[in-house]
Coordinates of C-alpha atoms and ligand atoms in Angstrom, one line a residue:
M1 CA -18.0 -23.9 63.2
T2 CA -16.6 -27.2 64.8
E3 CA -19.3 -30.6 64.7
T4 CA -20.4 -32.0 68.2
A5 CA -21.6 -35.3 69.1
I6 CA -24.5 -35.6 71.3
L7 CA -24.6 -38.5 73.6
M8 CA -27.6 -39.2 76.6
V9 CA -26.5 -41.6 79.5
G10 CA -30.2 -41.8 80.9
D11 CA -30.4 -38.2 81.8
Q12 CA -27.4 -36.8 81.7
R13 CA -26.5 -35.0 78.0
I14 CA -22.5 -35.5 77.0
E15 CA -21.0 -33.2 74.7
L16 CA -18.1 -35.2 72.4
P17 CA -16.2 -33.3 70.2
V18 CA -15.6 -34.5 66.1
I19 CA -12.8 -34.3 64.9
E20 CA -12.4 -34.7 61.6
G21 CA -9.5 -35.6 59.4
A22 CA -7.4 -34.6 56.4
E23 CA -9.9 -36.9 54.2
G24 CA -13.2 -35.2 55.6
E25 CA -13.7 -38.8 58.0
K26 CA -14.7 -38.2 61.3
A27 CA -14.1 -39.3 64.7
I28 CA -15.9 -38.8 67.7
D29 CA -13.5 -37.5 70.6
M30 CA -13.9 -40.4 73.6
S31 CA -10.8 -38.8 75.5
S32 CA -13.6 -37.0 77.9
L33 CA -15.8 -39.9 77.7
L34 CA -14.6 -41.9 81.2
A35 CA -13.8 -38.9 83.3
K36 CA -17.6 -37.3 82.1
T37 CA -19.8 -40.3 82.3
G38 CA -16.4 -42.6 84.5
M39 CA -17.4 -45.3 81.5
T40 CA -15.4 -46.4 79.0
S41 CA -16.2 -47.1 75.5
Y42 CA -16.9 -50.9 74.5
D43 CA -15.3 -51.8 71.5
P44 CA -13.3 -55.6 71.6
A45 CA -11.1 -56.1 68.5
L46 CA -11.1 -51.6 68.4
G47 CA -13.1 -52.4 64.2
N48 CA -14.1 -48.7 65.7
T49 CA -11.6 -47.1 67.5
S50 CA -9.3 -45.0 65.9
I51 CA -6.5 -45.5 68.5
C52 CA -3.6 -42.0 66.5
K53 CA -3.6 -39.1 64.4
S54 CA -1.2 -40.2 61.7
A55 CA -0.5 -38.9 58.2
I56 CA 1.3 -41.4 57.2
T57 CA -1.1 -43.8 55.1
Y58 CA -4.6 -43.7 53.7
I59 CA -6.8 -45.4 53.4
D60 CA -10.9 -46.2 51.6
G61 CA -12.0 -49.0 52.2
D62 CA -15.3 -48.6 50.3
K63 CA -13.1 -47.3 47.9
G64 CA -9.9 -50.1 47.6
I65 CA -7.7 -47.1 48.2
L66 CA -3.9 -47.1 49.8
R67 CA -2.1 -44.3 49.3
Y68 CA 1.9 -43.4 50.5
R69 CA 1.5 -40.3 52.4
G70 CA -0.6 -39.4 49.5
I71 CA 0.4 -40.5 46.6
P72 CA -1.9 -44.3 45.6
V73 CA 0.1 -47.5 45.1
E74 CA -0.7 -47.7 41.8
E75 CA 2.3 -44.7 41.3
F76 CA 4.4 -46.8 41.9
T77 CA 3.4 -49.8 39.5
T78 CA 3.6 -47.7 36.3
Q79 CA 6.8 -45.4 34.8
P80 CA 8.9 -44.2 36.2
K81 CA 9.1 -46.4 38.8
P82 CA 10.2 -45.9 42.4
N83 CA 12.4 -48.7 43.7
F84 CA 11.3 -49.8 47.5
V85 CA 14.4 -47.9 49.2
E86 CA 12.7 -44.4 48.0
V87 CA 9.2 -45.3 49.4
A88 CA 11.4 -46.4 52.9
W89 CA 12.5 -43.1 52.6
L90 CA 9.0 -41.3 51.9
L91 CA 7.2 -43.6 54.5
I92 CA 9.6 -42.7 57.3
F93 CA 10.1 -39.1 56.5
G94 CA 7.6 -37.8 55.1
K95 CA 8.3 -36.3 51.7
L96 CA 10.4 -38.5 48.8
P97 CA 13.8 -37.8 49.3
T98 CA 15.8 -35.8 46.4
L99 CA 19.2 -37.1 45.0
Q100 CA 21.1 -36.4 47.8
E101 CA 19.7 -38.5 51.0
L102 CA 18.4 -40.8 48.2
A103 CA 22.3 -41.5 48.0
E104 CA 23.1 -40.8 51.8
F105 CA 20.6 -43.5 52.7
R106 CA 21.8 -46.0 50.5
E107 CA 25.5 -45.3 51.5
Q108 CA 24.0 -45.7 54.7
L109 CA 22.0 -49.3 54.2
T110 CA 25.8 -50.5 52.1
T111 CA 27.3 -49.7 55.9
H112 CA 25.5 -51.0 58.2
E113 CA 24.0 -54.7 56.0
L114 CA 26.8 -56.7 57.6
L115 CA 25.7 -58.0 60.8
H116 CA 27.6 -58.0 64.1
E117 CA 29.7 -61.4 64.0
D118 CA 28.2 -62.6 67.5
V119 CA 24.5 -62.0 65.9
K120 CA 26.0 -64.0 63.0
D121 CA 27.0 -66.8 65.4
Q122 CA 23.9 -67.2 66.7
F123 CA 22.9 -68.8 63.9
Q124 CA 24.3 -71.6 64.2
H125 CA 22.9 -72.2 67.6
I126 CA 19.3 -72.4 66.1
P127 CA 17.9 -75.5 65.5
A128 CA 17.8 -75.3 61.7
D129 CA 14.4 -76.3 60.9
A130 CA 13.4 -73.2 63.1
P131 CA 9.9 -71.5 62.0
P132 CA 12.1 -68.0 60.2
M133 CA 9.7 -65.7 62.2
A134 CA 10.6 -67.2 65.3
I135 CA 14.2 -66.4 64.4
L136 CA 13.8 -63.0 62.8
S137 CA 12.0 -61.6 66.1
A138 CA 15.0 -63.1 68.2
T139 CA 17.5 -61.7 66.1
L140 CA 15.8 -58.3 66.0
N141 CA 15.9 -58.2 69.7
H142 CA 19.6 -59.7 69.6
L143 CA 20.6 -56.7 67.7
A144 CA 19.4 -54.6 69.9
C145 CA 22.2 -56.3 72.8
V146 CA 24.9 -55.4 70.6
H147 CA 24.0 -52.0 68.7
K148 CA 23.3 -50.2 72.2
E149 CA 24.3 -47.2 70.4
H150 CA 20.8 -47.3 69.0
L151 CA 18.7 -47.8 72.5
V152 CA 18.2 -43.9 72.8
V153 CA 17.5 -42.4 69.2
D154 CA 18.1 -38.8 70.1
N155 CA 19.1 -36.3 67.7
S156 CA 17.8 -37.2 63.5
T157 CA 22.3 -37.9 62.6
M158 CA 21.0 -41.7 64.7
M159 CA 17.9 -42.3 63.6
L160 CA 19.0 -42.2 60.5
E161 CA 21.3 -44.8 61.4
S162 CA 18.9 -46.7 63.0
V163 CA 16.7 -47.3 61.0
A164 CA 19.6 -48.0 58.3
S165 CA 20.9 -50.7 60.5
L166 CA 17.5 -52.4 60.6
I167 CA 15.9 -52.0 56.8
S168 CA 19.3 -53.6 55.7
Q169 CA 20.1 -56.4 58.6
V170 CA 16.7 -57.5 58.4
R171 CA 17.3 -58.4 55.3
T172 CA 20.8 -59.9 55.9
I173 CA 19.2 -62.1 58.8
A174 CA 16.2 -63.3 56.9
A175 CA 19.0 -64.8 54.0
F176 CA 20.6 -65.9 56.6
S177 CA 18.3 -67.7 58.5
Y178 CA 17.4 -69.1 54.7
R179 CA 21.0 -70.4 54.7
R180 CA 21.2 -71.8 58.0
S181 CA 17.7 -74.4 57.3
M182 CA 19.0 -75.4 54.3
G183 CA 22.8 -75.6 55.4
L184 CA 23.9 -74.1 53.1
P185 CA 27.2 -71.2 53.6
Y186 CA 26.1 -67.9 54.3
I187 CA 26.2 -65.1 51.4
Y188 CA 27.8 -61.8 52.7
P189 CA 26.1 -59.1 51.5
D190 CA 27.6 -57.6 47.9
P191 CA 27.7 -53.3 48.6
N192 CA 27.5 -52.6 44.9
L193 CA 23.9 -54.6 44.3
R194 CA 21.1 -52.8 44.6
Y195 CA 18.6 -53.7 48.0
C196 CA 15.9 -56.1 46.4
A197 CA 19.3 -57.8 44.2
N198 CA 21.1 -58.1 46.9
F199 CA 18.4 -60.0 49.1
L200 CA 18.4 -62.1 46.4
H201 CA 22.1 -62.9 46.4
M202 CA 22.2 -63.9 49.8
M203 CA 20.0 -66.2 49.5
F204 CA 20.7 -67.8 45.7
S205 CA 24.5 -67.5 45.6
L206 CA 26.3 -70.1 45.6
P207 CA 30.3 -69.8 47.1
Y208 CA 30.9 -71.2 43.4
K209 CA 27.9 -70.0 41.2
Q210 CA 26.6 -65.8 41.4
Y211 CA 23.1 -65.8 41.3
I212 CA 21.7 -64.3 38.0
I213 CA 19.8 -61.7 38.6
T214 CA 16.8 -61.1 36.1
P215 CA 15.4 -57.6 35.6
E216 CA 11.5 -58.9 35.9
I217 CA 13.0 -61.4 39.1
E218 CA 14.6 -57.8 40.5
D219 CA 11.2 -55.7 39.9
A220 CA 8.9 -58.4 41.1
L221 CA 10.3 -58.4 44.2
N222 CA 10.6 -54.6 44.9
L223 CA 6.5 -54.6 43.6
L224 CA 6.0 -56.5 46.8
F225 CA 8.2 -55.0 49.2
I226 CA 6.3 -51.5 48.2
L227 CA 2.5 -52.9 48.4
H228 CA 3.4 -54.3 51.9
A229 CA 5.6 -51.5 53.3
D230 CA 2.4 -49.8 55.4
H231 CA -1.1 -50.1 56.2
E232 CA -1.9 -47.7 58.5
Q233 CA -3.0 -49.1 62.2
N234 CA -3.2 -53.3 60.8
C235 CA -2.4 -55.7 64.1
S236 CA 1.0 -55.5 63.5
T237 CA 2.0 -51.8 63.2
S238 CA -0.5 -51.6 66.4
A239 CA 2.1 -53.9 68.1
V240 CA 4.6 -52.2 67.4
R241 CA 3.0 -48.5 68.3
T242 CA 1.6 -50.5 71.8
V243 CA 5.5 -51.7 72.7
G244 CA 6.6 -48.5 72.1
S245 CA 3.8 -46.6 73.2
A246 CA 5.7 -47.6 77.0
G247 CA 9.3 -45.9 75.8
A248 CA 11.0 -49.1 74.5
N249 CA 13.7 -49.1 71.9
L250 CA 13.2 -49.3 67.8
F251 CA 13.9 -52.8 67.8
A252 CA 12.2 -53.8 70.9
S253 CA 9.1 -52.5 69.0
C254 CA 9.8 -54.1 65.6
A255 CA 10.6 -57.2 66.9
A256 CA 7.1 -57.4 68.5
G257 CA 5.2 -56.7 64.8
V258 CA 7.7 -59.6 64.1
S259 CA 5.6 -61.7 66.4
A260 CA 2.5 -60.4 65.1
L261 CA 2.4 -60.1 61.9
W262 CA 3.4 -63.5 62.1
G263 CA -0.1 -65.3 62.7
P264 CA -2.3 -67.1 60.0
L265 CA -5.3 -64.3 60.5
H266 CA -2.5 -61.4 59.9
G267 CA 0.9 -61.7 57.5
G268 CA 1.1 -65.7 57.8
A269 CA -1.9 -65.5 55.8
N270 CA 0.5 -66.3 52.9
V271 CA 1.4 -69.6 53.8
E272 CA -1.8 -70.2 54.4
V273 CA -3.1 -69.6 51.3
M274 CA 0.4 -71.2 49.0
Q275 CA -0.2 -74.5 51.5
M276 CA -4.2 -74.3 50.3
L277 CA -3.1 -73.9 46.2
E278 CA -0.7 -76.7 47.1
R279 CA -3.0 -79.0 48.8
I280 CA -5.4 -79.0 46.1
H281 CA -3.1 -79.0 43.0
Q282 CA -2.3 -82.7 44.7
G283 CA -5.6 -84.0 44.7
G284 CA -5.9 -83.5 48.7
I285 CA -9.3 -81.3 48.0
S286 CA -11.2 -78.9 45.6
P287 CA -11.8 -75.8 45.3
E288 CA -15.4 -75.9 45.2
Q289 CA -14.1 -78.5 48.5
C290 CA -12.1 -75.5 49.4
V291 CA -14.9 -73.0 49.4
R292 CA -17.6 -75.3 51.2
D293 CA -15.2 -76.2 53.6
A294 CA -14.6 -72.0 54.1
K295 CA -18.6 -71.5 54.7
D296 CA -19.4 -74.6 57.0
K297 CA -20.1 -72.8 60.3
S298 CA -18.5 -75.9 62.3
N299 CA -15.5 -76.0 60.6
P300 CA -12.6 -74.1 61.8
F301 CA -11.2 -73.5 57.6
R302 CA -11.2 -70.6 56.2
L303 CA -10.6 -69.2 52.8
F304 CA -7.0 -67.4 53.8
G305 CA -6.2 -64.8 51.3
F306 CA -9.7 -63.8 51.7
G307 CA -11.4 -61.4 53.4
H308 CA -10.0 -57.9 55.4
R309 CA -11.3 -55.7 58.2
I310 CA -10.9 -52.6 55.9
Y311 CA -11.2 -53.8 52.0
R312 CA -15.1 -54.0 52.1
N313 CA -15.3 -54.3 48.3
F314 CA -11.8 -54.9 46.7
D315 CA -8.6 -54.5 48.4
P316 CA -6.4 -52.8 45.7
R317 CA -2.1 -54.6 46.4
A318 CA -4.2 -57.7 45.5
K319 CA -5.8 -56.0 42.4
I320 CA -2.2 -55.3 41.4
L321 CA -0.2 -58.7 42.3
K322 CA -2.9 -60.2 39.7
E323 CA -1.5 -58.8 37.2
A324 CA 1.9 -58.7 38.1
C325 CA 1.3 -62.8 38.7
D326 CA 0.4 -63.1 34.8
K327 CA 3.1 -60.6 34.0
V328 CA 5.7 -62.2 35.1
L329 CA 5.0 -65.7 35.1
C330 CA 5.0 -65.2 31.0
K331 CA 8.2 -63.2 31.6
I332 CA 9.4 -65.3 32.4
D333 CA 8.1 -68.2 31.1
R334 CA 6.7 -70.0 33.6
H335 CA 3.4 -71.9 33.9
D336 CA 2.0 -72.3 38.0
P337 CA -0.6 -74.3 38.2
L338 CA -1.9 -72.6 41.4
L339 CA -1.9 -69.7 39.1
E340 CA -4.8 -71.3 37.8
I341 CA -6.3 -72.4 40.6
A342 CA -6.7 -69.2 42.6
Q343 CA -8.3 -67.5 39.8
R344 CA -10.6 -70.8 39.8
L345 CA -10.7 -70.1 44.0
E346 CA -11.5 -66.0 43.3
E347 CA -13.9 -66.8 41.0
L348 CA -16.1 -69.3 42.9
A349 CA -16.3 -67.1 46.0
L350 CA -17.4 -64.3 44.4
K351 CA -20.3 -64.9 42.9
D352 CA -21.6 -66.7 46.2
D353 CA -23.7 -65.4 48.6
Y354 CA -22.0 -65.8 51.8
F355 CA -18.7 -64.6 50.5
I356 CA -20.9 -61.4 48.5
E357 CA -22.2 -60.9 51.6
R358 CA -20.0 -60.3 54.0
K359 CA -18.2 -59.0 51.8
L360 CA -15.3 -60.8 52.0
Y361 CA -12.8 -60.5 48.6
P362 CA -9.3 -61.1 47.9
N363 CA -6.1 -59.3 49.8
V364 CA -2.6 -59.0 49.5
D365 CA -1.7 -62.2 50.7
F366 CA -4.3 -64.2 48.0
Y367 CA -1.8 -63.0 45.2
S368 CA 1.5 -62.6 47.5
G369 CA 2.5 -66.2 47.0
I370 CA 2.8 -67.2 43.6
L371 CA 4.6 -64.2 43.1
L372 CA 6.6 -65.1 45.4
H373 CA 7.0 -68.9 44.7
A374 CA 8.5 -68.0 40.7
I375 CA 10.7 -65.7 42.8
G376 CA 12.1 -68.9 43.9
I377 CA 11.3 -67.5 47.4
P378 CA 10.1 -70.9 49.8
T379 CA 7.1 -70.8 51.7
D380 CA 8.5 -70.9 54.9
M381 CA 9.7 -67.9 54.6
F382 CA 7.2 -66.1 52.2
T383 CA 6.1 -64.1 55.5
V384 CA 9.5 -63.0 56.4
C385 CA 9.1 -61.3 53.2
F386 CA 5.6 -59.9 54.1
A387 CA 7.8 -58.4 57.3
I388 CA 11.2 -56.8 55.5
G389 CA 8.4 -55.3 53.6
R390 CA 6.7 -53.8 56.3
L391 CA 9.1 -52.8 58.5
P392 CA 10.0 -49.1 57.3
G393 CA 6.0 -49.2 57.8
W394 CA 6.5 -49.9 61.3
I395 CA 9.7 -47.4 61.7
A396 CA 7.5 -45.1 60.7
Q397 CA 4.1 -45.5 62.5
W398 CA 6.6 -45.8 65.8
K399 CA 8.9 -42.3 64.8
E400 CA 5.7 -40.2 64.4
Q401 CA 4.5 -42.0 67.8
N402 CA 7.7 -41.3 69.2
E403 CA 8.0 -37.4 68.0
D404 CA 4.4 -36.3 68.9
A405 CA 5.0 -34.3 72.3
G406 CA 1.3 -35.6 73.8
R407 CA 2.2 -39.2 73.5
R408 CA 0.9 -41.4 76.1
I409 CA 1.2 -44.9 77.0
I410 CA -1.2 -47.2 75.1
R411 CA -3.4 -48.1 78.3
P412 CA -6.6 -49.5 76.6
R413 CA -9.3 -50.4 79.8
Q414 CA -11.2 -54.0 80.1
V415 CA -15.0 -55.0 81.3
Y416 CA -14.4 -57.0 84.1
T417 CA -16.4 -60.7 84.1
G418 CA -14.9 -62.4 86.7
N419 CA -16.0 -63.0 89.8
V420 CA -17.8 -60.2 92.2
Q421 CA -15.3 -60.1 95.5
T422 CA -15.6 -63.6 97.3
S423 CA -13.2 -64.7 100.0
Y424 CA -10.1 -66.9 99.7
V425 CA -11.1 -70.2 100.8
S426 CA -8.2 -71.8 103.0
I427 CA -6.5 -76.1 100.8
E428 CA -7.5 -77.8 103.5
K429 CA -10.9 -76.4 103.6
R430 CA -12.3 -76.5 99.7
Ligands
LIG1 N1 -13.0 -67.5 54.7 C1 -14.6 -68.2 55.6 N2 -15.2 -67.3 56.1 C2 -15.1 -65.4 56.6 C3 -13.6 -65.2 56.4 C4 -12.9 -66.1 55.1 N3 -11.9 -65.9 54.9 N4 -12.9 -63.7 56.0 C5 -14.1 -63.6 57.3 N5 -15.0 -64.6 56.9 C6 -16.3 -64.6 58.0 C7 -16.5 -64.9 59.2 O1 -16.8 -66.3 59.6 C8 -17.2 -63.6 59.4 O2 -18.7 -64.8 59.1 P1 -20.1 -64.5 60.2 O3 -20.6 -63.2 60.4 O4 -21.0 -65.4 59.6 O5 -19.9 -64.8 61.7 C9 -17.6 -62.8 58.7 O6 -16.9 -63.2 57.5 C10 -17.0 -61.6 59.4 O7 -15.0 -62.0 59.5 P2 -14.8 -61.8 61.2 O8 -13.5 -62.3 61.1 O9 -15.2 -60.9 62.1 O10 -13.5 -59.8 60.3 P3 -12.4 -59.6 60.9 O11 -12.2 -57.8 60.2 O12 -12.8 -59.8 62.0 O13 -10.8 -60.4 60.1 C11 -9.4 -61.5 58.7 C12 -10.8 -60.2 59.3 C13 -8.9 -61.0 57.7 C14 -8.5 -61.9 60.1 C15 -10.4 -62.3 57.7 O14 -11.4 -62.1 57.2 C16 -9.6 -63.4 57.6 O15 -9.5 -64.5 58.8 N6 -9.0 -64.1 56.9 C17 -8.5 -64.9 55.9 C18 -6.8 -64.7 56.7 C19 -6.3 -63.6 56.6 O16 -6.5 -63.7 54.2 N7 -5.9 -62.7 56.3 C20 -5.3 -61.8 55.9 C21 -5.2 -60.6 55.8 S1 -5.0 -58.6 55.2 C22 -3.0 -59.2 55.2 C23 -2.7 -58.6 56.2 O17 -3.2 -57.1 56.2 O18 -2.4 -58.9 57.2

């Protein structure tokens, strides 16, 4: 029997259907509320609102569960491990690829890895110290200028090409923006290298010296990208869906996702975490002071890399990354004092009442910076790496929404709190 929620507004009794997700999670269907009552639902920051039905990613924040298309992320960390390209396919096309599908996708990624020369030339006109996330967002829109064939995606072949162009070129754009910032010559992608290795090659090879790719570093980057690949309706993904709901193309929608991700409360937190750890390391502040500042309501400082809207127990990504940091640093025989500082901060926060009461735990951004640092990625490129990882998720969510026959433009309501009707007063009389 279908469950119904009863809402009493004054004398009016309103019945609202309850819908149930695949894992038994329930939601009250409010879509008829306005028509039935003339009232909207008020849910600032959408903390209680499911904006869509989605079959891509499942999260149980209380239990610390994260699954892509039903597969727990922990399974991507043990042998036989998939690589990022396989996980991207899984998210976007809904199932694990066959050998042939994976080979075709890889070929498409190689075919589309080069930037159009006009896009490449654009880098010369960008200030060398421009923020890499601004470059990334602008360049994704620039791709739409030179690949107009991707603006309307109306068949599966074109969809595959659009997906491959974006996933392949985002990596080239990221590497070129880094090279530009360093005044180094651009290194073209090498078709013989795998996805992560190719990114490292474009970032760090020199015309006279090939970057040597160690398996540990390639694996660590692969893991990072996989753990960032999707996270259901987070801020940047909601931005992608909102823009896409107006019928905007995939490139424009993903560029909006990059802009949202840039914010320090979202993907930009990984940069903030690293800067915070470096400040502590350089003696600017102690870990104890840092925790005190984060609790002080008169201080806007937050303990970056801590807290999450959904995870109230632990973030499974942070748990995996913490272990990976230890392993990678040990394998590459590098001691990083920042890891010890991060562990000390975590220890202090986890036994502090403020953090316990508010259920604030380390999130994905707390340890990702240390891993990126070990890989050799400069701090201002951290959020760009998050974006490379998150791109398959944005594409999957855009595609799912686009294929939904019942799709409507996303258009929330508001509770107006401004002036009631008033009259215009001419400037002489004010
Ligand atoms: N340090 C200190 N206090 C915090 C923190 C923190 N990192 N996070 C939340 N709080 C406090 C907050 O002040 C509030 O306290 P009170 O109830 O006394 O007003 C309470 O905890 C609830 O916080 P909120 O801001 O209402 O929670 P939210 O769900 O709206 O925000 C968050 C979630 C992730 C934006 C927030 O925890 C935060 O700002 N964390 C630091 C930034 C960060 O690490 N972001 C990365 C998130 S994970 C990667 C991603 O998906 O983007």
